[in-house]
mmCIF file of C-alpha atoms in Angstrom:
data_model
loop_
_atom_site.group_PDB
_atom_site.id
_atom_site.type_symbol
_atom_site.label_atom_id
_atom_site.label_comp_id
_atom_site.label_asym_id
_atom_site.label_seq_id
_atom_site.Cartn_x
_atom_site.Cartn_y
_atom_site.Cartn_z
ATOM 1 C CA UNK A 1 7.152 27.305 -8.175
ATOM 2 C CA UNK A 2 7.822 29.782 -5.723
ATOM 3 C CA UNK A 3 4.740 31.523 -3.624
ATOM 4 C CA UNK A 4 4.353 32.957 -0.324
ATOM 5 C CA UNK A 5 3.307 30.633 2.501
ATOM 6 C CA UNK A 6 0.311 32.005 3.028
ATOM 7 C CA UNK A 7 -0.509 31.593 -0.618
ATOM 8 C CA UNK A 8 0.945 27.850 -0.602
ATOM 9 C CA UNK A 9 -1.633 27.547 2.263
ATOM 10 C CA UNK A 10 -4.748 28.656 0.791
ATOM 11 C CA UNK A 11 -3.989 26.595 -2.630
ATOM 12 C CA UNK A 12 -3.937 23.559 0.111
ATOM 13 C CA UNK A 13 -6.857 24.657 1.511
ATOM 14 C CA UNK A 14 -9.370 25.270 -1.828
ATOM 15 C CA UNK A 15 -7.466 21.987 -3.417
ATOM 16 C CA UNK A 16 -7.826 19.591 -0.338
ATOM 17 C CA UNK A 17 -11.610 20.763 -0.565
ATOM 18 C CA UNK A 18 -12.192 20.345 -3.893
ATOM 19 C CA UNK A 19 -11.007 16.415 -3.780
ATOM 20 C CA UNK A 20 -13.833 15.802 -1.097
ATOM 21 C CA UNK A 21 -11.865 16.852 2.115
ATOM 22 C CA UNK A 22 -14.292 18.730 4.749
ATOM 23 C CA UNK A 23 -11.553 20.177 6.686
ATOM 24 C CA UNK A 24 -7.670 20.605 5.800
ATOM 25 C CA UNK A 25 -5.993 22.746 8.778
ATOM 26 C CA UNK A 26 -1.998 22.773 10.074
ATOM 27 C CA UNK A 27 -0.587 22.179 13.069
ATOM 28 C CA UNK A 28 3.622 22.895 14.013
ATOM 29 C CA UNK A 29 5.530 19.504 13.585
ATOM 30 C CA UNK A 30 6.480 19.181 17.512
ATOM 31 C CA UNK A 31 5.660 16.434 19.783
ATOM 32 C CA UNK A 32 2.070 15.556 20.585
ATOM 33 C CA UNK A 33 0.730 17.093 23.745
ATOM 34 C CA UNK A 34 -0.488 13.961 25.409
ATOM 35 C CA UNK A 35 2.483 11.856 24.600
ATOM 36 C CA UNK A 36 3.283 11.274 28.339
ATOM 37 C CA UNK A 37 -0.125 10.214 28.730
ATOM 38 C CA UNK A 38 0.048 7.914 25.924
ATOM 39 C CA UNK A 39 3.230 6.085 27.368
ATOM 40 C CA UNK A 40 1.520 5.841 30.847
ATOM 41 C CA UNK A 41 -1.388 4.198 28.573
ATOM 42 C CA UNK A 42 1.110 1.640 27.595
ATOM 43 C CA UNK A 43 2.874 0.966 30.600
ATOM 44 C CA UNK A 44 -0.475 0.189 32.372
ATOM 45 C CA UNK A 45 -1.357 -2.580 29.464
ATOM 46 C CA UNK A 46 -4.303 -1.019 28.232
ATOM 47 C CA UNK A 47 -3.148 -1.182 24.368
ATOM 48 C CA UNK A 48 -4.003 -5.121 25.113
ATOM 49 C CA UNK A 49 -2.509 -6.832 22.256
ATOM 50 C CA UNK A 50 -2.100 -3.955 19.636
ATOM 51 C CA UNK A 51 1.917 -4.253 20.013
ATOM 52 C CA UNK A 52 2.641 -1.800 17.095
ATOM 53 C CA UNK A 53 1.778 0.745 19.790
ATOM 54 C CA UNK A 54 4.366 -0.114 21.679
ATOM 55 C CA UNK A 55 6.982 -0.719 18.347
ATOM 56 C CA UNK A 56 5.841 2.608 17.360
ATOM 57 C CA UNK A 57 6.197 4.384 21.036
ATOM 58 C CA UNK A 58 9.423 6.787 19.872
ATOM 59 C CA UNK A 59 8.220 7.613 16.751
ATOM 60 C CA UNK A 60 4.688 8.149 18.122
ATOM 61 C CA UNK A 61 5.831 10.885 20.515
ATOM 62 C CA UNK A 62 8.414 12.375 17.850
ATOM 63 C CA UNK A 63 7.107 13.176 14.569
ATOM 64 C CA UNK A 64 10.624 14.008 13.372
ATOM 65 C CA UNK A 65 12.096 9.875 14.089
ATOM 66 C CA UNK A 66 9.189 9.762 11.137
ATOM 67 C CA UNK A 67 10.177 12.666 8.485
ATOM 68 C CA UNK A 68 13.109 14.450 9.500
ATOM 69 C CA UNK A 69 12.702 18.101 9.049
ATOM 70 C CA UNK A 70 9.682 18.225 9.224
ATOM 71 C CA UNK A 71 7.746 21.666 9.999
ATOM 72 C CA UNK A 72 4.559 21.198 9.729
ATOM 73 C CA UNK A 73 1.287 18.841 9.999
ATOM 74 C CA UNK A 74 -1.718 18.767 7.863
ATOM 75 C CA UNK A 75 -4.319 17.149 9.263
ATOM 76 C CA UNK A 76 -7.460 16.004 6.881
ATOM 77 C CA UNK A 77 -11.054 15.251 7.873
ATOM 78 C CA UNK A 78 -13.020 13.266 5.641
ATOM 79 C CA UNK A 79 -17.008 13.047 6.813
ATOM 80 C CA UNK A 80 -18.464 9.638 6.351
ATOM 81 C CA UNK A 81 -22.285 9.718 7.875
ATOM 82 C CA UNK A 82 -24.435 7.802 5.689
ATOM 83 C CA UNK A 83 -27.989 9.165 7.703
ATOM 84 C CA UNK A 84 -29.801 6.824 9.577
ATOM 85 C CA UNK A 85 -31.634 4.396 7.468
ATOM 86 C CA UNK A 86 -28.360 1.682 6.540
ATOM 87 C CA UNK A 87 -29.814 -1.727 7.533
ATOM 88 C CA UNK A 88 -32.880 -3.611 5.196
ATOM 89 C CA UNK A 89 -34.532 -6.571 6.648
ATOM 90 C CA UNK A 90 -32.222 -9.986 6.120
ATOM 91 C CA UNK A 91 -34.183 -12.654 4.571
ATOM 92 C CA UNK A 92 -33.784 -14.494 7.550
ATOM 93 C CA UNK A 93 -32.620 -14.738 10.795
ATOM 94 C CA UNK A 94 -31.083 -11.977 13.341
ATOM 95 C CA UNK A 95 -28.603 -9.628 12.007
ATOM 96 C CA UNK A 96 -25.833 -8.257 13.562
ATOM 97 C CA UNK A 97 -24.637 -4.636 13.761
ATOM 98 C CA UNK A 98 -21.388 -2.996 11.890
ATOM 99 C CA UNK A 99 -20.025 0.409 12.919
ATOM 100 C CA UNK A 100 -20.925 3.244 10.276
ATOM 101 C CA UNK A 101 -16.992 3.427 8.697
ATOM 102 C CA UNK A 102 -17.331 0.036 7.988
ATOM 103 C CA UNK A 103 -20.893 0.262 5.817
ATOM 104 C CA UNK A 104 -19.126 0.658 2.560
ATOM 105 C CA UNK A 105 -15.626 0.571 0.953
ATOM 106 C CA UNK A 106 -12.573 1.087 3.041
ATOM 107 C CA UNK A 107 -11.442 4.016 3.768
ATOM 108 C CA UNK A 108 -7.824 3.444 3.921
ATOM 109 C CA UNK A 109 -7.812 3.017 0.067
ATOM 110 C CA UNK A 110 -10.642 5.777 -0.432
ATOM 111 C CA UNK A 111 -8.211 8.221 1.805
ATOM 112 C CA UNK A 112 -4.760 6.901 0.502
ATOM 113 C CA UNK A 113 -5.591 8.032 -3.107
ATOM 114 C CA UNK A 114 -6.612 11.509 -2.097
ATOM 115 C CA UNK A 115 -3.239 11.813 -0.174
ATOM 116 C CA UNK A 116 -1.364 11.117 -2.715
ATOM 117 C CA UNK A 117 -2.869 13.660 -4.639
ATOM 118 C CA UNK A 118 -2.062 15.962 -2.075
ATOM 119 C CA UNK A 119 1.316 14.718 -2.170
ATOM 120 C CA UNK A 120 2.342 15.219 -5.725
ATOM 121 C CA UNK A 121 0.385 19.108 -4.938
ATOM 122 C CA UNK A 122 3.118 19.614 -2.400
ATOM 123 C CA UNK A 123 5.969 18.461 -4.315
ATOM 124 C CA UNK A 124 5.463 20.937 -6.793
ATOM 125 C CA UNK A 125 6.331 23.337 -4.327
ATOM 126 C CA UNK A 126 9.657 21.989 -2.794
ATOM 127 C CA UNK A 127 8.025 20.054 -0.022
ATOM 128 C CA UNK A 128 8.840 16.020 1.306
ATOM 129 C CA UNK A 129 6.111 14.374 2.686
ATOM 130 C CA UNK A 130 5.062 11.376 5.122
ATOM 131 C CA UNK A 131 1.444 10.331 5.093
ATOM 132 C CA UNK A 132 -0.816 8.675 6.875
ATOM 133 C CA UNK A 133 -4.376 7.641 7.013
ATOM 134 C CA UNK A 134 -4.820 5.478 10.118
ATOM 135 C CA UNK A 135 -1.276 3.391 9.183
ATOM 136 C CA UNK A 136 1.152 4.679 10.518
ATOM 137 C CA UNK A 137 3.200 6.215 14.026
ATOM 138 C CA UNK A 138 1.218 9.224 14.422
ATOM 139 C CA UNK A 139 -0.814 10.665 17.567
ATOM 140 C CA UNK A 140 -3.238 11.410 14.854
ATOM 141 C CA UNK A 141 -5.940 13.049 17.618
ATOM 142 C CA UNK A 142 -3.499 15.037 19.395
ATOM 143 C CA UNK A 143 -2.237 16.769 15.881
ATOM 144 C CA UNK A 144 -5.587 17.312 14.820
ATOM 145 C CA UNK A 145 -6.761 18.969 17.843
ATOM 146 C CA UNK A 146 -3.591 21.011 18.213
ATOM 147 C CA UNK A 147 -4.735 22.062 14.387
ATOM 148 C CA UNK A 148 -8.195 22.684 15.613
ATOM 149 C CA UNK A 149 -10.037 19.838 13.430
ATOM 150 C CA UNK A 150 -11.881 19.173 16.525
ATOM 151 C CA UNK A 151 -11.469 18.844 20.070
ATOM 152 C CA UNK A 152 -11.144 15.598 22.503
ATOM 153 C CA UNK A 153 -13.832 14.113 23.506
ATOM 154 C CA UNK A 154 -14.329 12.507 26.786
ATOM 155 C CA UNK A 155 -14.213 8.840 24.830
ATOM 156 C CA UNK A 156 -11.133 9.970 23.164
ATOM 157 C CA UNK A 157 -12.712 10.556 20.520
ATOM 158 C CA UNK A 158 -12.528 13.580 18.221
ATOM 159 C CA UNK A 159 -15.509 16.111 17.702
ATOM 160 C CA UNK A 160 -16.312 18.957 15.345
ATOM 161 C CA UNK A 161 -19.147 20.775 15.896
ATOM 162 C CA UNK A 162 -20.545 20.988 12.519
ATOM 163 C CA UNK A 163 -19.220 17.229 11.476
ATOM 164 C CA UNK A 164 -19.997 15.732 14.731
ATOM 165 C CA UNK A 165 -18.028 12.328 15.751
ATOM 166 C CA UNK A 166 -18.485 10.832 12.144
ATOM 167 C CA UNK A 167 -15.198 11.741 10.271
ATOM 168 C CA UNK A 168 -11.924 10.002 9.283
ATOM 169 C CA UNK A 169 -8.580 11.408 9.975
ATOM 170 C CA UNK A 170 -5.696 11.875 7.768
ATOM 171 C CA UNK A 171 -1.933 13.363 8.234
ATOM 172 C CA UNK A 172 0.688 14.675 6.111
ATOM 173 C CA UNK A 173 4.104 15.436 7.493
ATOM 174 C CA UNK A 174 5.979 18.127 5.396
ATOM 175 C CA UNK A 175 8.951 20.036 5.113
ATOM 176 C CA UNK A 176 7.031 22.782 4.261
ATOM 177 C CA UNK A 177 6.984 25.705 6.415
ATOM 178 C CA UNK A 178 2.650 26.320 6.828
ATOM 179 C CA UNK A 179 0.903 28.750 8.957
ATOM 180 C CA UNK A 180 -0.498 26.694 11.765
ATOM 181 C CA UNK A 181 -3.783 26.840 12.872
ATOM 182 C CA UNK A 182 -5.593 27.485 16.299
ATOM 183 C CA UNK A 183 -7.115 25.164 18.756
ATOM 184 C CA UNK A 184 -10.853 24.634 19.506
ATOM 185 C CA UNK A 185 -12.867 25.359 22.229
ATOM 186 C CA UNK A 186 -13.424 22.052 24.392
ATOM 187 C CA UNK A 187 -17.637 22.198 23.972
ATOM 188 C CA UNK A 188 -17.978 19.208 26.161
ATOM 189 C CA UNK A 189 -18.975 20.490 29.090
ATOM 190 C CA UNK A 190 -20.164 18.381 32.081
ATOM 191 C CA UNK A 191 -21.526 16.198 29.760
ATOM 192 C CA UNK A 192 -20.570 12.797 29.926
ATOM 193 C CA UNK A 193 -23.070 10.544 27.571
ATOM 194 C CA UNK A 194 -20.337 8.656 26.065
ATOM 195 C CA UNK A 195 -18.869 7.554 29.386
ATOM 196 C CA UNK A 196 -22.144 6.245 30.169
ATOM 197 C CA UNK A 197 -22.892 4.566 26.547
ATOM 198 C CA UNK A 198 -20.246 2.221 26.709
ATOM 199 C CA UNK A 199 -21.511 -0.916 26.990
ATOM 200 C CA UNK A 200 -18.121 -2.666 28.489
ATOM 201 C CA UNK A 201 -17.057 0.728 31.103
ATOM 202 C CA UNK A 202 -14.124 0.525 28.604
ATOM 203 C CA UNK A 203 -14.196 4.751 29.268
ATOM 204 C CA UNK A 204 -12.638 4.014 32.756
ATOM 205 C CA UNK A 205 -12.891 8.059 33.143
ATOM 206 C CA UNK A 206 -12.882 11.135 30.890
ATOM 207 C CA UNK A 207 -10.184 11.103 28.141
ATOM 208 C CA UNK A 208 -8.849 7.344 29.231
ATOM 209 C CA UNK A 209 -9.834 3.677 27.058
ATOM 210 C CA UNK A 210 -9.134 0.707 28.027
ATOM 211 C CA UNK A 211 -8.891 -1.270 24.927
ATOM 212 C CA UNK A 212 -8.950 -4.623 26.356
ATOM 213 C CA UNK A 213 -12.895 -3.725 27.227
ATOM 214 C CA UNK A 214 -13.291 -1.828 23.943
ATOM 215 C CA UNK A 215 -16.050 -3.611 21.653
ATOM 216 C CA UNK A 216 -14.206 -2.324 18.378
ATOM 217 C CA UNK A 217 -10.866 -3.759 19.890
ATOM 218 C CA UNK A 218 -12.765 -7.087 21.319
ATOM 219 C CA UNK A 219 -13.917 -7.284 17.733
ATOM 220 C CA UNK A 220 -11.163 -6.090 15.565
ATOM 221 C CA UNK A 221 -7.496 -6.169 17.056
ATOM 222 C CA UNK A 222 -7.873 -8.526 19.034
ATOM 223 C CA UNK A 223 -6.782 -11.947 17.135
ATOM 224 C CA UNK A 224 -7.482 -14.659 19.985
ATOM 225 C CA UNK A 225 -10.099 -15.639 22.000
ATOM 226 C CA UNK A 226 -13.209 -12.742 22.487
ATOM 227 C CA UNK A 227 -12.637 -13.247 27.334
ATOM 228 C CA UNK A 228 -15.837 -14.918 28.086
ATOM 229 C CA UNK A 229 -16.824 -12.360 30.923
ATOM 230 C CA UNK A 230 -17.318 -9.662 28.082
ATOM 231 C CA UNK A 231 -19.316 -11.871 25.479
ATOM 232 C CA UNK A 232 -22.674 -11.454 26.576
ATOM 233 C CA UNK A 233 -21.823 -7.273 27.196
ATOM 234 C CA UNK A 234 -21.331 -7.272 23.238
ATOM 235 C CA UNK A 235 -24.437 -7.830 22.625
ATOM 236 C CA UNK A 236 -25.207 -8.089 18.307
ATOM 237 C CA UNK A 237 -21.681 -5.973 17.193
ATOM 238 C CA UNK A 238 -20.210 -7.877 15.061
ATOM 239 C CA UNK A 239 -17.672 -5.432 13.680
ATOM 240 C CA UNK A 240 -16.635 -2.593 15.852
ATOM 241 C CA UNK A 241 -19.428 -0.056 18.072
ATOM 242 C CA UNK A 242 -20.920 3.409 17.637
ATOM 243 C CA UNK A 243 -22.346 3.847 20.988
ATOM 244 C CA UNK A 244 -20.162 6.354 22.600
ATOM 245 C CA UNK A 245 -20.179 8.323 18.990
ATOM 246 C CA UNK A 246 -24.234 7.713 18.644
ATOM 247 C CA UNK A 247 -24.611 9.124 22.305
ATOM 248 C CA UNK A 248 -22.548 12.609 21.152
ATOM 249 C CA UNK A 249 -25.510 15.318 21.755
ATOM 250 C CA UNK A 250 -22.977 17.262 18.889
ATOM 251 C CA UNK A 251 -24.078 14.424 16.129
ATOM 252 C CA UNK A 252 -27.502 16.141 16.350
ATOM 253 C CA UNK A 253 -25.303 19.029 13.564
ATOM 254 C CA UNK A 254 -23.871 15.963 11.386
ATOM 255 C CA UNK A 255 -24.961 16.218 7.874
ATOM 256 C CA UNK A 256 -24.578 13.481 5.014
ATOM 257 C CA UNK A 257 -21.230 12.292 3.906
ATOM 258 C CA UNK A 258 -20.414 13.529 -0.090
ATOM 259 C CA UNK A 259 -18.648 10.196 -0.657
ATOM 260 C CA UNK A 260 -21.504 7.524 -1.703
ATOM 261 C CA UNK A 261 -18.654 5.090 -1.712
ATOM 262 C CA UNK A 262 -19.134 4.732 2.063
ATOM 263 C CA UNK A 263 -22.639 3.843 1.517
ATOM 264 C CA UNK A 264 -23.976 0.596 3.198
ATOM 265 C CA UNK A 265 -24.279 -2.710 1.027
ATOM 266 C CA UNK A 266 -26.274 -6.028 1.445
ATOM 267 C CA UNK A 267 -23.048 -7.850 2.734
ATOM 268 C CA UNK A 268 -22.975 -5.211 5.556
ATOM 269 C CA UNK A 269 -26.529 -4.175 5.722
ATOM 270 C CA UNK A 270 -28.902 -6.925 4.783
ATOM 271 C CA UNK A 271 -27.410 -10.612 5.919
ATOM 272 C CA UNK A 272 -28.220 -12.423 8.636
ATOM 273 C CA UNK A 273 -26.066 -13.220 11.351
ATOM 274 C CA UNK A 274 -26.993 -17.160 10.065
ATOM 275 C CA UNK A 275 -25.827 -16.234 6.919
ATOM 276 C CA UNK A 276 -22.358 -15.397 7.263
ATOM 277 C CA UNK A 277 -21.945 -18.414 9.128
ATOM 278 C CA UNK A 278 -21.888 -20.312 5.642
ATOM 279 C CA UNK A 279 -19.239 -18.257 4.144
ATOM 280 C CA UNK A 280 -16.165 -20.279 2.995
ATOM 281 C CA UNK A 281 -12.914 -18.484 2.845
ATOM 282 C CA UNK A 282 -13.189 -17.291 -0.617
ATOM 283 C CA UNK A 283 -16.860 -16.586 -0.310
ATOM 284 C CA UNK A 284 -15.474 -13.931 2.568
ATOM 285 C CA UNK A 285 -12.668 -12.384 0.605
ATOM 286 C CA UNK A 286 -15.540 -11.826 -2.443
ATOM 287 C CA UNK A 287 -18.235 -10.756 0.158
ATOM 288 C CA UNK A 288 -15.471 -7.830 1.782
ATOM 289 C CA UNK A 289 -12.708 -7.503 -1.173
ATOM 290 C CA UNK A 290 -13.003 -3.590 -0.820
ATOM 291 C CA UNK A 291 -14.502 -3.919 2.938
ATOM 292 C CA UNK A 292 -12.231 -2.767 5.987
ATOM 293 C CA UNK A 293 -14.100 -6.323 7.709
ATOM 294 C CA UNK A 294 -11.170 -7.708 5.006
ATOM 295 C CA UNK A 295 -8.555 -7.237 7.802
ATOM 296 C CA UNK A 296 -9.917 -9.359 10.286
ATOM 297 C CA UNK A 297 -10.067 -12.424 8.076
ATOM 298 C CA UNK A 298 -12.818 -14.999 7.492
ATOM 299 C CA UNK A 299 -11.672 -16.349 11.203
ATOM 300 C CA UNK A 300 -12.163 -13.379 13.177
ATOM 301 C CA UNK A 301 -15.490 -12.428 11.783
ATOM 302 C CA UNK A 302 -17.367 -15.361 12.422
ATOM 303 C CA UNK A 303 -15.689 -15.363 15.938
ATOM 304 C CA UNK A 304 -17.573 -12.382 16.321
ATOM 305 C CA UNK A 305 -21.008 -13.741 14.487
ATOM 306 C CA UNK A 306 -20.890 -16.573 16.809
ATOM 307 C CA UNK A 307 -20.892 -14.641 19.886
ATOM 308 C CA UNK A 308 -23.537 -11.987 18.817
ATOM 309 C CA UNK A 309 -25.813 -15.331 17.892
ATOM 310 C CA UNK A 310 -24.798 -16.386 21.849
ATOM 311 C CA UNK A 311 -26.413 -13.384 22.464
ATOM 312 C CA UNK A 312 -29.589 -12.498 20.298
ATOM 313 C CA UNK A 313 -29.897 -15.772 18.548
ATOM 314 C CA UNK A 314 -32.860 -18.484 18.725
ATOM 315 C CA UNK A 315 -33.074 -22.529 18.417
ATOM 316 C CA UNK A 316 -33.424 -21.705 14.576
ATOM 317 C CA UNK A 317 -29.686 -20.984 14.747
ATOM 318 C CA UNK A 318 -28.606 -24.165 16.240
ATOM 319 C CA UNK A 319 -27.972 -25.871 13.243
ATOM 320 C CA UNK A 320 -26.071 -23.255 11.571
ATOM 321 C CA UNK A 321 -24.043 -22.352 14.662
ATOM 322 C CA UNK A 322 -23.735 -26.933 14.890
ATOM 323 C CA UNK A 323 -22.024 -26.286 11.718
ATOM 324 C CA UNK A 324 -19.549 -23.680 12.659
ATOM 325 C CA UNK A 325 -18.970 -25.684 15.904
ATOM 326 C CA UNK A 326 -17.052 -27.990 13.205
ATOM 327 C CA UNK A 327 -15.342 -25.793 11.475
ATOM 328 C CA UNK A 328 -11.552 -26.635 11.236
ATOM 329 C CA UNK A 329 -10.874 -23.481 12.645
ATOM 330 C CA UNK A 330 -10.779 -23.515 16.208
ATOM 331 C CA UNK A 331 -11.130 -20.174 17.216
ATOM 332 C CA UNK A 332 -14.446 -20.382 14.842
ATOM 333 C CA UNK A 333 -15.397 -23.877 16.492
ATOM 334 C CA UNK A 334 -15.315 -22.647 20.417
ATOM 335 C CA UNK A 335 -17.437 -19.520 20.104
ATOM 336 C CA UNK A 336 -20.192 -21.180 18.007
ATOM 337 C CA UNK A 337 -20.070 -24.010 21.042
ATOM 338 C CA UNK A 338 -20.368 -20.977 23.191
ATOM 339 C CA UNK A 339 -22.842 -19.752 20.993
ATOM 340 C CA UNK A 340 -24.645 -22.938 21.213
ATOM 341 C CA UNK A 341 -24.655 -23.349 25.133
ATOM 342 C CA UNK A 342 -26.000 -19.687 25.463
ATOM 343 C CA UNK A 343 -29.310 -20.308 22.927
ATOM 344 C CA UNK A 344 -29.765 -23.479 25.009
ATOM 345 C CA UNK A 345 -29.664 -21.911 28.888
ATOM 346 C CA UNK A 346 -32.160 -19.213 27.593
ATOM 347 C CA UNK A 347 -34.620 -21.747 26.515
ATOM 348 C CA UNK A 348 -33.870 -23.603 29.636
ATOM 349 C CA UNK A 349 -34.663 -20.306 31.884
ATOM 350 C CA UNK A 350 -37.566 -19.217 29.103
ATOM 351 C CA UNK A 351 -40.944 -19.077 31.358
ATOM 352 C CA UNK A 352 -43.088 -21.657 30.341
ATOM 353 C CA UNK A 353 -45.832 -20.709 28.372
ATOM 354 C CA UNK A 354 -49.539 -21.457 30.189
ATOM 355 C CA UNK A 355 -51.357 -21.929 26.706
ATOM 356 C CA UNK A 356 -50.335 -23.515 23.295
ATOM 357 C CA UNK A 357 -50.249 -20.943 20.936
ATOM 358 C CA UNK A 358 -53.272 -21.494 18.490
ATOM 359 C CA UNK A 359 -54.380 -19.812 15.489
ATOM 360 C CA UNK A 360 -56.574 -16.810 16.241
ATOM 361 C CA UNK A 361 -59.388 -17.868 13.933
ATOM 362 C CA UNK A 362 -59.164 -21.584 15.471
ATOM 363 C CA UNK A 363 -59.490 -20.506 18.899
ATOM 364 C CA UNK A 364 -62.330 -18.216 18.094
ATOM 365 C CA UNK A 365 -64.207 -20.980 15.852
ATOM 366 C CA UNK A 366 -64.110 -23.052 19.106
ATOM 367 C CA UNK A 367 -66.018 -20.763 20.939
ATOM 368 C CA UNK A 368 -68.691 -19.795 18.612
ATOM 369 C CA UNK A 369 -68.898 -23.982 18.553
ATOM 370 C CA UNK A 370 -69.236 -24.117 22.184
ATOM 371 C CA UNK A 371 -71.574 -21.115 22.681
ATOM 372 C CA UNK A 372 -73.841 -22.566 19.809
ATOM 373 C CA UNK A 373 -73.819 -26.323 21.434
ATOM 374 C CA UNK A 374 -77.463 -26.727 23.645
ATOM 375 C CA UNK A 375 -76.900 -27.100 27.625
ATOM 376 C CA UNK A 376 -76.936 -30.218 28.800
ATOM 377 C CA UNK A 377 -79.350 -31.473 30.642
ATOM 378 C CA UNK A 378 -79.222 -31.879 34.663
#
């Protein structure tokens, strides 16, 4: 079908929309802007163990090693802010806390299946495309601020100002020849909330993360042992952290996602921390079959549980956390001793308490007794 390009674009546009999109803008296919930066990232370790970075370097800092002939880059944003009220009250115990994306279903197969709508759009129209949602060797943040989805944030993160920090980012790399779009304003300021959010100084300064300190790498990429310096600065995250995105003033703007589908559930919204402790291996594949908490496998999530239970939990987790200090998993069985040794030094360091607690109505019944009782006599 042959159109102009600026016709091509604004059929993008109004279809990319209509499939639930909230922004679909283009950027020139040339090499991201920060791509020194990013191999200076690299070279200084801070990546930690996330080694695709490093497989992925070249192709990372030259989107044509990924589609050759590629002239252009459409970059997707896909809101996914629930509101505030996402956790109900466990039936027992302490729960943990999940980072918003991962409330609901995952949004790599929520995404993917828009994409390849988009896809099949643009092969009607001549075009070859590479795409990517969060999978692939793509500099996704510098495209999409070069397209003006957003700006960078001081935590590296992206920000629109009518979507906030709450949105998912998705690529297409085309042959197509699109108009591209203009940059944003950087609205930051001399703010610098996030920086001071972090509950790890894992923002070493503005615009630079070190992963290995990152709460959502501690508790997602990383496949070994959680360093035991940083366990009791995680706090109840059991499954990435919003606090540099909840301490955006910009969220203040951020109105509800359309997609329902990233709604919270009971398995990420009402359990306790307890709780998932007595999942078996196929109990956690059920519990998370359409969950991005899938990835990190029944081993690395209760690696996480245990530690968060180290950190908020009582003597009425002992037993559980006994339990999961059996498992035949070891990197399960060390945290929960960890776990174990941290309930037991708070109790040991509790200050003692200078009455026994008694029921209120006993303690006044006592009195009444006493003040009724005659005075003895001298």
């Amino acid at each position: 079908m042959q159109i102009s390009a600026t016709e091509l674009k604004a059929r993008l546009i109004s279809f990319a929309r209509d499939i639930g999109f909230d922004s679909c803008r283009v950027a020139t296919c040339n090499a991201p802007a920060h791509g020194s930066y990013f191999r200076e990232w690299l070279r200084d370790g801070a990546h930690g163990e996330m080694n695709y970075m490093q497989g992925g370097e070249e192709k990372r800092c030259d989107p044509q090693k990924i589609l050759s002939g590629a002239r252009s880059i459409i970059v997707l944003a896909l809101n996914y802010f629930q509101g505030e009220a996402a956790h109900t009250a466990a039936d027992t115990g302490t729960m943990g806390r999940i980072a918003r994306y991962a409330w609901g279903e995952d949004y790599h197969d929520v995404i993917a299946a828009k994409l390849n709508r988009i896809d099949e759009f643009l092969r009607s129209f001549g075009g070859q495309q590479k795409c990517y949602v969060d999978t692939g060797p793509v500099l996704e943040r510098d495209h999409a601020a070069q397209a003006g989805i957003g700006w960078h944030g001081k935590s590296t993160m992206l920000i629109d100002q009518t979507l906030g920090t709450w949105f998912f980012l998705a690529e297409l790399l085309t042959t197509l020849e699109l108009a591209p779009d203009e940059p944003v304003q950087d609205r930051c300021g001399t703010c610098s909330r996030c920086i001071s959010a972090c509950p790890t100084g894992a923002i070493t300064a503005p615009y630079r993360l070190d992963a290995r300190r990152c709460i959502s790498y501690l508790t997602i990429e990383l496949k070994t042992a959680i360093p035991v310096e940083l366990r009791p600065l995680m706090g109840d995250r059991i499954f990435g952290c919003d606090d540099c995105l909840d301490a955006c003033p910009w969220n203040r703007f951020a109105k509800e996602s359309r997609e329902s589908v990233f709604g919270a559930r009971r398995s990420t919204s009402g359990m306790s921390l307890r709780e998932y402790l007595d999942l078996t291996d196929a109990d956690f594949r059920a519990l998370f079959k359409k969950s991005p908490i899938k990835r990190i496998k029944r081993r690395g999530f209760l690696r996480n549980v245990c530690v968060a239970l180290g950190n908020v939990g009582d003597p009425s987790d002992v037993p559980a956390l006994e339990r999961a200090a059996a498992d035949p998993e070891p990197l399960i069985a060390e945290h929960a001793a960890w776990a174990i040794e941290q309930i037991h030094d708070r109790q040991k360091h509790a200050p003692p308490r200078l009455f026994e607690s008694k029921p209120a109505a006993d303690c006044i019944q006592r009195v009444e007794v006493h003040e009724r009782a005659p005075l003895a006599k001298v």
